[in-house]
mmCIF file of C-alpha atoms and ligand atoms in Angstrom:
data_model
loop_
_atom_site.group_PDB
_atom_site.id
_atom_site.type_symbol
_atom_site.label_atom_id
_atom_site.label_comp_id
_atom_site.label_asym_id
_atom_site.label_seq_id
_atom_site.Cartn_x
_atom_site.Cartn_y
_atom_site.Cartn_z
ATOM 1 C CA MET A 204 97.122 114.902 86.830
ATOM 2 C CA THR A 205 98.899 113.096 89.655
ATOM 3 C CA ALA A 206 102.685 112.494 89.376
ATOM 4 C CA THR A 207 103.524 108.785 89.266
ATOM 5 C CA MET A 208 106.419 106.358 89.752
ATOM 6 C CA PRO A 209 106.736 102.949 88.078
ATOM 7 C CA ALA A 210 106.442 99.666 89.995
ATOM 8 C CA ARG A 211 110.127 98.916 89.364
ATOM 9 C CA SER A 212 111.117 101.927 91.512
ATOM 10 C CA ALA A 213 113.311 101.397 94.568
ATOM 11 C CA ALA A 214 111.437 101.368 97.869
ATOM 12 C CA GLU A 215 113.767 104.106 99.206
ATOM 13 C CA ASP A 216 112.767 106.435 96.355
ATOM 14 C CA VAL A 217 109.059 105.755 96.789
ATOM 15 C CA ALA A 218 109.349 106.255 100.553
ATOM 16 C CA ARG A 219 111.169 109.554 100.056
ATOM 17 C CA ARG A 220 108.442 110.832 97.714
ATOM 18 C CA LEU A 221 105.784 109.685 100.200
ATOM 19 C CA LEU A 222 107.444 111.502 103.084
ATOM 20 C CA ASP A 223 108.075 114.649 101.018
ATOM 21 C CA ASP A 224 104.659 114.975 99.368
ATOM 22 C CA GLY A 225 102.440 112.991 101.746
ATOM 23 C CA TYR A 226 101.399 110.650 98.926
ATOM 24 C CA VAL A 227 102.806 108.823 95.927
ATOM 25 C CA VAL A 228 101.172 106.945 93.058
ATOM 26 C CA VAL A 229 102.922 103.811 91.791
ATOM 27 C CA THR A 230 101.758 102.480 88.425
ATOM 28 C CA GLY A 231 101.729 98.929 87.059
ATOM 29 C CA MET A 232 101.402 97.127 90.383
ATOM 30 C CA LEU A 233 98.620 94.720 89.325
ATOM 31 C CA ASP A 234 98.225 93.246 85.848
ATOM 32 C CA ALA A 235 94.875 93.152 84.057
ATOM 33 C CA GLY A 236 94.244 89.542 85.101
ATOM 34 C CA ARG A 237 94.639 90.285 88.787
ATOM 35 C CA VAL A 238 92.472 93.387 88.511
ATOM 36 C CA LYS A 239 89.723 91.405 86.801
ATOM 37 C CA ALA A 240 89.915 88.567 89.333
ATOM 38 C CA ALA A 241 89.678 91.067 92.196
ATOM 39 C CA ARG A 242 86.766 92.923 90.598
ATOM 40 C CA ASP A 243 84.851 89.730 89.864
ATOM 41 C CA ASP A 244 85.323 88.356 93.350
ATOM 42 C CA LEU A 245 84.439 91.643 95.020
ATOM 43 C CA ASP A 246 81.318 91.893 92.852
ATOM 44 C CA ARG A 247 80.282 88.563 94.411
ATOM 45 C CA VAL A 248 80.891 89.940 97.917
ATOM 46 C CA LEU A 249 79.271 93.293 97.159
ATOM 47 C CA ALA A 250 76.069 91.543 96.099
ATOM 48 C CA MET A 251 75.693 90.694 99.812
ATOM 49 C CA THR A 252 76.994 94.006 101.215
ATOM 50 C CA PRO A 253 74.709 96.776 102.521
ATOM 51 C CA THR A 254 75.181 100.481 101.867
ATOM 52 C CA GLY A 255 76.644 102.801 104.501
ATOM 53 C CA ARG A 256 74.943 103.754 107.766
ATOM 54 C CA ASN A 257 76.123 107.358 108.067
ATOM 55 C CA LEU A 258 77.559 110.277 106.108
ATOM 56 C CA PHE A 259 81.148 109.116 106.608
ATOM 57 C CA GLU A 260 80.496 105.639 105.195
ATOM 58 C CA GLY A 261 78.184 107.169 102.579
ATOM 59 C CA TYR A 262 74.531 106.226 102.204
ATOM 60 C CA SER A 263 75.128 105.215 98.561
ATOM 61 C CA THR A 264 78.467 103.558 99.242
ATOM 62 C CA GLN A 265 79.149 99.917 100.088
ATOM 63 C CA ARG A 266 82.045 98.884 102.316
ATOM 64 C CA VAL A 267 83.496 95.419 102.448
ATOM 65 C CA TYR A 268 84.859 95.065 105.959
ATOM 66 C CA ALA A 269 86.575 91.866 107.160
ATOM 67 C CA LEU A 270 88.117 91.839 103.676
ATOM 68 C CA PHE A 271 90.488 88.942 104.329
ATOM 69 C CA ALA A 272 87.599 86.776 105.505
ATOM 70 C CA LYS A 273 85.755 87.347 102.219
ATOM 71 C CA THR A 274 88.229 87.352 99.325
ATOM 72 C CA ARG A 275 91.666 85.940 98.584
ATOM 73 C CA THR A 276 92.320 88.449 95.810
ATOM 74 C CA PHE A 277 94.240 90.959 97.960
ATOM 75 C CA ASP A 278 96.510 88.506 99.811
ATOM 76 C CA GLU A 279 99.440 89.239 97.490
ATOM 77 C CA ALA A 280 98.876 92.981 97.321
ATOM 78 C CA ALA A 281 98.868 93.196 101.120
ATOM 79 C CA ILE A 282 102.406 91.792 101.241
ATOM 80 C CA ASP A 283 103.675 93.279 97.991
ATOM 81 C CA PRO A 284 107.477 93.648 98.382
ATOM 82 C CA LEU A 285 107.565 97.264 97.177
ATOM 83 C CA VAL A 286 104.730 98.331 99.479
ATOM 84 C CA LEU A 287 106.291 96.537 102.458
ATOM 85 C CA GLY A 288 109.692 97.993 101.563
ATOM 86 C CA VAL A 289 108.171 101.469 101.763
ATOM 87 C CA LEU A 290 106.415 100.649 105.046
ATOM 88 C CA ASP A 291 109.677 99.305 106.489
ATOM 89 C CA GLN A 292 111.193 102.739 105.935
ATOM 90 C CA VAL A 293 108.236 104.858 106.994
ATOM 91 C CA LEU A 294 106.624 102.895 109.854
ATOM 92 C CA GLY A 295 109.351 100.418 110.808
ATOM 93 C CA HIS A 296 107.174 97.878 112.596
ATOM 94 C CA TYR A 297 103.583 97.782 111.380
ATOM 95 C CA GLN A 298 100.383 95.783 110.908
ATOM 96 C CA LEU A 299 97.232 95.893 108.807
ATOM 97 C CA SER A 300 94.731 98.222 110.392
ATOM 98 C CA ALA A 301 91.751 98.766 108.084
ATOM 99 C CA PRO A 302 91.462 96.725 104.868
ATOM 100 C CA VAL A 303 88.187 97.791 103.204
ATOM 101 C CA GLY A 304 86.635 97.497 99.760
ATOM 102 C CA ILE A 305 84.840 100.760 98.944
ATOM 103 C CA ARG A 306 82.284 101.007 96.149
ATOM 104 C CA ILE A 307 81.006 104.555 95.820
ATOM 105 C CA GLY A 308 77.610 104.413 94.188
ATOM 106 C CA PRO A 309 75.996 106.824 91.701
ATOM 107 C CA GLY A 310 74.743 109.982 93.392
ATOM 108 C CA GLU A 311 77.058 109.691 96.395
ATOM 109 C CA LYS A 312 78.169 112.984 97.923
ATOM 110 C CA ALA A 313 81.815 113.769 98.622
ATOM 111 C CA GLN A 314 83.025 112.303 101.893
ATOM 112 C CA ILE A 315 84.226 114.724 104.534
ATOM 113 C CA LEU A 316 87.972 115.305 104.302
ATOM 114 C CA HIS A 317 89.806 113.650 107.171
ATOM 115 C CA ARG A 318 93.145 112.328 108.367
ATOM 116 C CA ASP A 319 93.307 108.577 108.956
ATOM 117 C CA ASP A 320 95.648 108.959 111.922
ATOM 118 C CA ALA A 321 93.311 111.398 113.714
ATOM 119 C CA ILE A 322 91.557 108.459 115.413
ATOM 120 C CA TYR A 323 94.611 107.984 117.624
ATOM 121 C CA PRO A 324 94.962 110.517 120.478
ATOM 122 C CA VAL A 325 98.636 111.233 119.872
ATOM 123 C CA PRO A 326 99.630 114.927 120.092
ATOM 124 C CA GLU A 327 100.841 116.541 116.858
ATOM 125 C CA PRO A 328 103.396 116.694 115.420
ATOM 126 C CA HIS A 329 104.254 113.012 115.604
ATOM 127 C CA PRO A 330 106.188 110.556 113.443
ATOM 128 C CA PRO A 331 104.148 108.634 110.840
ATOM 129 C CA LEU A 332 101.680 106.318 112.590
ATOM 130 C CA VAL A 333 99.510 105.262 109.668
ATOM 131 C CA VAL A 334 100.097 104.643 105.959
ATOM 132 C CA ASN A 335 97.202 103.886 103.646
ATOM 133 C CA THR A 336 97.201 102.302 100.196
ATOM 134 C CA MET A 337 94.350 102.779 97.720
ATOM 135 C CA TRP A 338 94.062 100.117 94.998
ATOM 136 C CA PRO A 339 91.597 101.318 92.304
ATOM 137 C CA LEU A 340 89.682 98.580 90.499
ATOM 138 C CA ASP A 341 87.897 101.071 88.228
ATOM 139 C CA GLU A 342 89.258 104.129 86.478
ATOM 140 C CA PHE A 343 89.133 106.857 89.146
ATOM 141 C CA THR A 344 87.918 110.097 87.595
ATOM 142 C CA LEU A 345 86.885 113.538 88.742
ATOM 143 C CA GLN A 346 83.287 112.567 87.991
ATOM 144 C CA ASN A 347 82.985 109.093 89.537
ATOM 145 C CA GLY A 348 84.348 109.668 93.049
ATOM 146 C CA ALA A 349 88.130 109.492 92.758
ATOM 147 C CA THR A 350 89.784 110.053 96.121
ATOM 148 C CA ARG A 351 90.281 113.767 96.873
ATOM 149 C CA PHE A 352 93.309 114.916 98.829
ATOM 150 C CA ILE A 353 95.290 118.007 99.795
ATOM 151 C CA PRO A 354 98.902 117.752 98.660
ATOM 152 C CA GLY A 355 101.328 118.756 101.397
ATOM 153 C CA SER A 356 98.682 118.703 104.144
ATOM 154 C CA HIS A 357 100.623 115.990 105.999
ATOM 155 C CA ASP A 358 103.028 118.774 107.011
ATOM 156 C CA TRP A 359 100.462 121.294 108.183
ATOM 157 C CA PRO A 360 101.020 122.803 111.627
ATOM 158 C CA PRO A 361 98.907 121.371 114.471
ATOM 159 C CA GLY A 362 95.326 122.598 114.335
ATOM 160 C CA ARG A 363 95.268 123.699 110.679
ATOM 161 C CA THR A 364 92.228 122.365 108.825
ATOM 162 C CA PRO A 365 91.097 122.475 105.158
ATOM 163 C CA THR A 366 89.619 125.773 104.062
ATOM 164 C CA GLY A 367 88.494 125.581 100.466
ATOM 165 C CA ALA A 368 87.995 123.649 97.266
ATOM 166 C CA ASP A 369 90.960 125.303 95.534
ATOM 167 C CA GLU A 370 93.487 123.367 97.653
ATOM 168 C CA ILE A 371 91.954 119.943 96.879
ATOM 169 C CA ALA A 372 93.479 117.621 94.251
ATOM 170 C CA THR A 373 91.863 114.550 92.698
ATOM 171 C CA ALA A 374 93.590 111.152 92.510
ATOM 172 C CA VAL A 375 92.918 110.260 88.889
ATOM 173 C CA LEU A 376 94.082 106.632 88.931
ATOM 174 C CA SER A 377 93.853 103.514 86.781
ATOM 175 C CA PRO A 378 93.241 99.920 87.859
ATOM 176 C CA GLY A 379 96.636 98.372 88.618
ATOM 177 C CA ASP A 380 97.983 101.567 90.237
ATOM 178 C CA VAL A 381 98.356 102.042 93.947
ATOM 179 C CA MET A 382 98.210 105.377 95.725
ATOM 180 C CA ILE A 383 100.182 105.287 98.971
ATOM 181 C CA TYR A 384 99.472 108.129 101.407
ATOM 182 C CA LEU A 385 100.379 109.094 104.913
ATOM 183 C CA GLY A 386 97.728 108.907 107.627
ATOM 184 C CA SER A 387 98.286 112.618 108.215
ATOM 185 C CA LEU A 388 97.278 113.597 104.648
ATOM 186 C CA TRP A 389 93.829 115.201 104.484
ATOM 187 C CA HIS A 390 91.728 113.218 102.000
ATOM 188 C CA GLY A 391 88.304 111.661 101.380
ATOM 189 C CA GLY A 392 86.221 109.833 98.800
ATOM 190 C CA GLY A 393 84.858 112.012 96.008
ATOM 191 C CA ALA A 394 81.281 112.590 94.856
ATOM 192 C CA ASN A 395 80.017 110.224 92.160
ATOM 193 C CA SER A 396 77.981 112.133 89.583
ATOM 194 C CA THR A 397 78.022 109.274 87.044
ATOM 195 C CA ASP A 398 75.572 106.381 86.660
ATOM 196 C CA LYS A 399 78.206 103.724 87.503
ATOM 197 C CA PRO A 400 79.822 102.808 90.812
ATOM 198 C CA ARG A 401 83.510 103.346 91.561
ATOM 199 C CA LEU A 402 85.328 100.437 93.240
ATOM 200 C CA GLY A 403 88.619 100.621 95.127
ATOM 201 C CA VAL A 404 90.245 98.777 98.014
ATOM 202 C CA ILE A 405 92.123 100.443 100.829
ATOM 203 C CA LEU A 406 94.712 98.441 102.719
ATOM 204 C CA GLU A 407 95.608 100.643 105.657
ATOM 205 C CA TYR A 408 98.607 99.896 107.872
ATOM 206 C CA ALA A 409 99.419 101.283 111.318
ATOM 207 C CA ALA A 410 102.424 101.218 113.618
ATOM 208 C CA GLY A 411 102.738 97.852 115.366
ATOM 209 C CA TRP A 412 102.150 99.264 118.844
ATOM 210 C CA LEU A 413 98.767 100.799 118.028
ATOM 211 C CA ARG A 414 95.418 99.049 118.196
ATOM 212 C CA GLN A 415 94.300 97.906 114.720
ATOM 213 C CA GLN A 416 91.090 99.627 113.536
ATOM 214 C CA GLU A 417 89.508 96.275 112.704
ATOM 215 C CA ASN A 418 90.049 93.353 115.049
ATOM 216 C CA HIS A 419 91.224 90.860 112.442
ATOM 217 C CA CYS A 420 91.763 88.080 114.979
ATOM 218 C CA LEU A 421 87.975 88.097 115.434
ATOM 219 C CA ALA A 422 86.997 89.198 111.893
ATOM 220 C CA VAL A 423 88.919 86.528 109.968
ATOM 221 C CA PRO A 424 88.227 82.921 110.994
ATOM 222 C CA ARG A 425 91.297 81.145 112.334
ATOM 223 C CA GLU A 426 90.870 78.309 109.806
ATOM 224 C CA VAL A 427 91.213 80.910 107.036
ATOM 225 C CA VAL A 428 94.227 82.599 108.644
ATOM 226 C CA LYS A 429 96.036 79.247 108.962
ATOM 227 C CA GLU A 430 96.173 78.963 105.161
ATOM 228 C CA LEU A 431 97.595 82.470 104.566
ATOM 229 C CA PRO A 432 101.239 83.388 103.948
ATOM 230 C CA GLU A 433 103.071 83.847 107.269
ATOM 231 C CA ARG A 434 103.774 87.549 106.626
ATOM 232 C CA LEU A 435 100.069 88.165 106.069
ATOM 233 C CA GLN A 436 99.246 86.287 109.278
ATOM 234 C CA GLU A 437 101.654 88.610 111.093
ATOM 235 C CA LEU A 438 100.122 91.699 109.509
ATOM 236 C CA LEU A 439 96.652 90.558 110.546
ATOM 237 C CA GLY A 440 97.771 90.578 114.183
ATOM 238 C CA TYR A 441 99.427 87.225 114.764
ATOM 239 C CA ASN A 442 102.586 89.020 115.756
ATOM 240 C CA ILE A 443 104.147 90.893 118.647
ATOM 241 C CA TYR A 444 105.497 94.407 118.848
ATOM 242 C CA PRO A 445 108.871 93.759 120.471
ATOM 243 C CA PRO A 446 109.548 92.809 123.107
ATOM 244 C CA PHE A 447 106.139 91.280 123.841
ATOM 245 C CA VAL A 448 103.131 93.542 123.119
ATOM 246 C CA GLY A 449 100.418 91.199 121.833
ATOM 247 C CA TYR A 450 101.447 87.951 123.536
ATOM 248 C CA VAL A 451 98.913 85.152 124.059
ATOM 249 C CA ASP A 452 99.110 83.209 127.305
ATOM 250 C CA GLY A 453 102.756 84.198 127.547
ATOM 251 C CA VAL A 454 103.796 83.077 124.049
ATOM 252 C CA HIS A 455 104.011 84.472 120.503
ATOM 253 C CA PRO A 456 100.496 84.607 118.951
ATOM 254 C CA ARG A 457 101.589 82.582 115.893
ATOM 255 C CA LYS A 458 101.611 79.560 118.233
ATOM 256 C CA VAL A 459 97.787 79.626 118.400
ATOM 257 C CA LEU A 460 97.784 78.891 114.657
ATOM 258 C CA GLY A 461 99.510 75.570 115.370
HETATM 259 O O1 AKG B 1130 87.073 105.828 98.915
HETATM 260 C C1 AKG B 1130 87.940 106.698 98.937
HETATM 261 O O2 AKG B 1130 88.371 107.244 97.924
HETATM 262 C C2 AKG B 1130 88.539 107.134 100.257
HETATM 263 C C3 AKG B 1130 87.742 106.651 101.434
HETATM 264 C C4 AKG B 1130 88.314 107.056 102.733
HETATM 265 O O3 AKG B 1130 89.204 107.847 102.836
HETATM 266 C C5 AKG B 1130 87.752 106.486 103.962
HETATM 267 O O4 AKG B 1130 86.660 105.914 103.923
HETATM 268 O O5 AKG B 1130 88.408 106.624 105.030
#
Protein backbone atom coordinates (compact mmCIF):
# COMPACT_ATOMS: atom_id res chain seq x y z
CA MET A 1 0.00 0.00 0.00
CA THR A 2 1.42 3.37 -1.00
CA ALA A 3 0.99 6.35 1.40
CA THR A 4 -1.12 9.11 -0.14
CA MET A 5 -1.95 12.81 0.25
CA PRO A 6 -5.21 14.46 -0.84
CA ALA A 7 -5.43 16.89 -3.76
CA ARG A 8 -6.24 19.75 -1.37
CA SER A 9 -2.76 19.45 0.19
CA ALA A 10 -0.43 22.45 0.14
CA ALA A 11 2.25 22.32 -2.55
CA GLU A 12 4.95 22.85 0.12
CA ASP A 13 3.82 19.72 1.97
CA VAL A 14 3.68 17.62 -1.19
CA ALA A 15 7.10 18.90 -2.26
CA ARG A 16 8.57 18.06 1.15
CA ARG A 17 7.22 14.49 0.97
CA LEU A 18 8.58 14.17 -2.58
CA LEU A 19 12.04 15.33 -1.56
CA ASP A 20 12.07 13.16 1.59
CA ASP A 21 10.76 9.92 0.08
CA GLY A 22 11.57 10.37 -3.61
CA TYR A 23 7.90 9.99 -4.54
CA VAL A 24 4.44 10.99 -3.38
CA VAL A 25 0.95 9.90 -4.43
CA VAL A 26 -1.77 12.56 -4.53
CA THR A 27 -5.35 11.29 -4.72
CA GLY A 28 -8.44 12.89 -6.25
CA MET A 29 -6.67 14.93 -8.92
CA LEU A 30 -8.97 13.98 -11.82
CA ASP A 31 -12.70 13.31 -11.52
CA ALA A 32 -14.36 10.31 -13.16
CA GLY A 33 -15.50 12.39 -16.15
CA ARG A 34 -12.00 13.57 -16.97
CA VAL A 35 -10.59 10.07 -16.55
CA LYS A 36 -13.21 8.65 -18.91
CA ALA A 37 -12.65 11.40 -21.49
CA ALA A 38 -8.89 10.78 -21.38
CA ARG A 39 -9.30 7.01 -21.65
CA ASP A 40 -11.74 7.26 -24.55
CA ASP A 41 -9.57 9.69 -26.48
CA LEU A 42 -6.40 7.70 -25.86
CA ASP A 43 -8.17 4.53 -26.98
CA ARG A 44 -8.74 6.33 -30.30
CA VAL A 45 -5.04 7.22 -30.53
CA LEU A 46 -3.88 3.79 -29.38
CA ALA A 47 -5.84 2.15 -32.19
CA MET A 48 -3.22 3.73 -34.49
CA THR A 49 -0.18 3.21 -32.22
CA PRO A 50 2.36 0.39 -32.73
CA THR A 51 3.87 -1.71 -29.96
CA GLY A 52 7.39 -1.08 -28.68
CA ARG A 53 10.58 -1.68 -30.66
CA ASN A 54 12.85 -2.87 -27.85
CA LEU A 55 12.87 -4.29 -24.32
CA PHE A 56 12.77 -0.84 -22.71
CA GLU A 57 9.66 0.25 -24.62
CA GLY A 58 8.24 -3.27 -24.25
CA TYR A 59 7.29 -5.47 -27.19
CA SER A 60 3.71 -5.76 -25.85
CA THR A 61 3.48 -2.13 -24.78
CA GLN A 62 2.21 0.83 -26.79
CA ARG A 63 3.59 4.33 -26.31
CA VAL A 64 1.85 7.48 -27.38
CA TYR A 65 4.63 9.94 -28.10
CA ALA A 66 3.93 13.51 -29.28
CA LEU A 67 1.06 13.37 -26.78
CA PHE A 68 0.09 17.03 -27.10
CA ALA A 69 -0.22 16.67 -30.86
CA LYS A 70 -2.71 13.82 -30.45
CA THR A 71 -5.04 14.54 -27.52
CA ARG A 72 -6.32 17.57 -25.65
CA THR A 73 -7.23 15.54 -22.58
CA PHE A 74 -3.99 16.21 -20.66
CA ASP A 75 -3.72 19.97 -21.29
CA GLU A 76 -5.15 20.79 -17.86
CA ALA A 77 -3.25 18.10 -15.98
CA ALA A 78 0.04 19.35 -17.44
CA ILE A 79 -0.52 22.76 -15.85
CA ASP A 80 -2.37 21.61 -12.75
CA PRO A 81 -1.71 24.26 -10.05
CA LEU A 82 -0.72 21.74 -7.37
CA VAL A 83 1.69 19.90 -9.67
CA LEU A 84 3.24 23.17 -10.87
CA GLY A 85 3.41 24.42 -7.28
CA VAL A 86 5.44 21.33 -6.38
CA LEU A 87 7.67 21.75 -9.45
CA ASP A 88 8.24 25.42 -8.57
CA GLN A 89 9.72 24.26 -5.27
CA VAL A 90 11.67 21.27 -6.52
CA LEU A 91 12.92 22.31 -9.98
CA GLY A 92 12.45 26.09 -9.93
CA HIS A 93 12.47 26.69 -13.68
CA TYR A 94 11.28 23.73 -15.73
CA GLN A 95 9.68 22.45 -18.93
CA LEU A 96 7.88 19.36 -20.19
CA SER A 97 10.40 16.76 -21.22
CA ALA A 98 8.67 13.46 -22.02
CA PRO A 99 4.85 13.30 -22.08
CA VAL A 100 3.94 9.71 -23.04
CA GLY A 101 0.85 7.52 -22.87
CA ILE A 102 1.91 3.99 -21.86
CA ARG A 103 -0.38 1.00 -22.34
CA ILE A 104 1.26 -2.15 -21.01
CA GLY A 105 -0.29 -5.09 -22.78
CA PRO A 106 -1.10 -8.59 -21.46
CA GLY A 107 2.01 -10.75 -21.18
CA GLU A 108 4.43 -7.82 -20.99
CA LYS A 109 7.56 -8.43 -18.92
CA ALA A 110 8.70 -6.03 -16.21
CA GLN A 111 10.66 -3.10 -17.58
CA ILE A 112 14.23 -2.72 -16.42
CA LEU A 113 14.49 -0.46 -13.38
CA HIS A 114 16.03 2.88 -14.27
CA ARG A 115 16.42 6.50 -13.21
CA ASP A 116 14.85 9.06 -15.54
CA ASP A 117 17.61 11.59 -14.92
CA ALA A 118 20.37 9.11 -15.86
CA ILE A 119 20.11 10.21 -19.51
CA TYR A 120 21.80 13.49 -18.58
CA PRO A 121 25.59 13.27 -18.04
CA VAL A 122 25.60 15.26 -14.81
CA PRO A 123 27.85 13.86 -12.04
CA GLU A 124 26.08 12.60 -8.91
CA PRO A 125 25.05 13.82 -6.45
CA HIS A 126 23.21 16.69 -8.09
CA PRO A 127 20.12 18.75 -7.28
CA PRO A 128 16.82 17.48 -8.75
CA LEU A 129 16.92 17.73 -12.55
CA VAL A 130 13.83 15.74 -13.47
CA VAL A 131 10.41 15.18 -11.88
CA ASN A 132 7.97 12.71 -13.38
CA THR A 133 4.22 12.40 -12.88
CA MET A 134 2.32 9.17 -13.55
CA TRP A 135 -1.43 9.56 -14.19
CA PRO A 136 -3.10 6.10 -14.08
CA LEU A 137 -6.17 5.70 -16.27
CA ASP A 138 -6.76 2.11 -15.11
CA GLU A 139 -6.49 0.64 -11.64
CA PHE A 140 -2.77 -0.11 -11.24
CA THR A 141 -2.32 -3.47 -9.54
CA LEU A 142 0.50 -5.84 -8.72
CA GLN A 143 -0.78 -8.12 -11.48
CA ASN A 144 -1.42 -5.71 -14.37
CA GLY A 145 1.88 -3.79 -14.54
CA ALA A 146 1.66 -1.08 -11.89
CA THR A 147 4.83 0.99 -11.80
CA ARG A 148 7.52 -0.59 -9.59
CA PHE A 149 9.89 1.61 -7.62
CA ILE A 150 12.46 1.55 -4.84
CA PRO A 151 11.50 3.88 -2.00
CA GLY A 152 14.42 6.01 -0.86
CA SER A 153 16.59 5.14 -3.87
CA HIS A 154 16.71 8.82 -4.88
CA ASP A 155 19.17 9.26 -2.00
CA TRP A 156 21.45 6.35 -2.79
CA PRO A 157 25.17 7.10 -2.95
CA PRO A 158 26.68 7.47 -6.44
CA GLY A 159 27.12 4.12 -8.15
CA ARG A 160 24.67 2.10 -6.03
CA THR A 161 22.29 0.04 -8.16
CA PRO A 162 19.25 -2.17 -7.36
CA THR A 163 20.10 -5.59 -6.00
CA GLY A 164 16.96 -7.59 -5.40
CA ALA A 165 13.21 -7.96 -5.55
CA ASP A 166 12.78 -7.44 -1.80
CA GLU A 167 13.56 -3.71 -2.06
CA ILE A 168 10.98 -3.06 -4.81
CA ALA A 169 7.56 -1.54 -4.02
CA THR A 170 4.52 -1.43 -6.30
CA ALA A 171 2.55 1.76 -7.01
CA VAL A 172 -0.98 0.49 -6.50
CA LEU A 173 -2.90 3.50 -7.84
CA SER A 174 -6.42 4.41 -8.93
CA PRO A 175 -7.52 6.50 -11.91
CA GLY A 176 -7.62 10.13 -10.77
CA ASP A 177 -4.47 9.78 -8.63
CA VAL A 178 -1.10 11.11 -9.63
CA MET A 179 2.22 9.67 -8.52
CA ILE A 180 4.94 12.32 -8.55
CA TYR A 181 8.51 11.00 -8.38
CA LEU A 182 12.00 12.35 -8.64
CA GLY A 183 14.07 11.55 -11.72
CA SER A 184 16.62 9.96 -9.40
CA LEU A 185 14.15 7.36 -8.05
CA TRP A 186 14.78 3.87 -9.44
CA HIS A 187 11.55 2.64 -11.04
CA GLY A 188 10.06 0.88 -14.07
CA GLY A 189 6.83 -0.46 -15.52
CA GLY A 190 5.65 -3.75 -14.04
CA ALA A 191 4.89 -7.08 -15.71
CA ASN A 192 1.29 -7.55 -16.86
CA SER A 193 0.12 -11.09 -16.08
CA THR A 194 -3.57 -10.28 -16.68
CA ASP A 195 -5.56 -10.46 -19.92
CA LYS A 196 -6.23 -6.68 -19.99
CA PRO A 197 -3.92 -3.78 -20.78
CA ARG A 198 -2.87 -1.18 -18.21
CA LEU A 199 -3.01 2.47 -19.35
CA GLY A 200 -1.23 5.40 -17.73
CA VAL A 201 0.22 8.71 -18.88
CA ILE A 202 3.55 10.09 -17.76
CA LEU A 203 4.12 13.83 -17.92
CA GLU A 204 7.81 14.23 -17.23
CA TYR A 205 9.35 17.63 -16.50
CA ALA A 206 13.01 18.64 -16.55
CA ALA A 207 15.00 21.67 -15.45
CA GLY A 208 14.61 24.53 -17.93
CA TRP A 209 18.27 24.53 -18.95
CA LEU A 210 18.32 20.89 -20.07
CA ARG A 211 17.39 19.59 -23.49
CA GLN A 212 13.82 18.21 -23.50
CA GLN A 213 13.67 14.45 -24.23
CA GLU A 214 11.08 15.01 -26.95
CA ASN A 215 11.44 17.98 -29.26
CA HIS A 216 7.94 19.36 -28.83
CA CYS A 217 8.54 22.32 -31.13
CA LEU A 218 8.80 19.76 -33.95
CA ALA A 219 6.42 17.12 -32.51
CA VAL A 220 3.41 19.39 -31.94
CA PRO A 221 2.26 21.41 -34.96
CA ARG A 222 2.50 25.15 -34.43
CA GLU A 223 -1.18 25.61 -35.34
CA VAL A 224 -2.05 23.31 -32.42
CA VAL A 225 0.32 25.05 -30.00
CA LYS A 226 -1.19 28.45 -30.84
CA GLU A 227 -4.52 27.34 -29.33
CA LEU A 228 -3.03 26.06 -26.04
CA PRO A 229 -2.92 27.91 -22.71
CA GLU A 230 0.16 30.15 -22.55
CA ARG A 231 1.69 28.22 -19.62
CA LEU A 232 1.44 25.00 -21.61
CA GLN A 233 3.05 26.69 -24.61
CA GLU A 234 5.93 27.69 -22.33
CA LEU A 235 6.25 24.18 -20.93
CA LEU A 236 6.37 22.75 -24.44
CA GLY A 237 9.46 24.86 -25.16
CA TYR A 238 8.15 28.25 -26.21
CA ASN A 239 10.07 29.81 -23.37
CA ILE A 240 13.57 30.87 -22.39
CA TYR A 241 15.72 29.82 -19.47
CA PRO A 242 16.83 33.21 -18.18
CA PRO A 243 18.53 35.22 -19.36
CA PHE A 244 18.18 33.95 -22.93
CA VAL A 245 18.72 30.19 -23.40
CA GLY A 246 16.27 29.17 -26.13
CA TYR A 247 15.94 32.45 -28.02
CA VAL A 248 14.75 32.49 -31.64
CA ASP A 249 16.39 34.96 -33.99
CA GLY A 250 17.26 37.08 -30.98
CA VAL A 251 13.76 37.22 -29.46
CA HIS A 252 11.58 35.26 -27.02
CA PRO A 253 10.24 32.09 -28.74
CA ARG A 254 6.61 32.97 -27.90
CA LYS A 255 6.90 35.63 -30.63
CA VAL A 256 6.95 32.91 -33.32
CA LEU A 257 3.42 31.99 -32.20
CA GLY A 258 2.25 35.46 -33.24
O1 LIG B 1 4.75 2.57 -17.33
C1 LIG B 1 5.27 2.69 -16.22
O2 LIG B 1 4.74 2.30 -15.18
C2 LIG B 1 6.64 3.34 -16.10
C3 LIG B 1 7.32 3.48 -17.42
C4 LIG B 1 8.65 4.12 -17.33
O3 LIG B 1 9.20 4.32 -16.29
C5 LIG B 1 9.34 4.50 -18.56
O4 LIG B 1 8.96 4.04 -19.64
O5 LIG B 1 10.33 5.28 -18.47
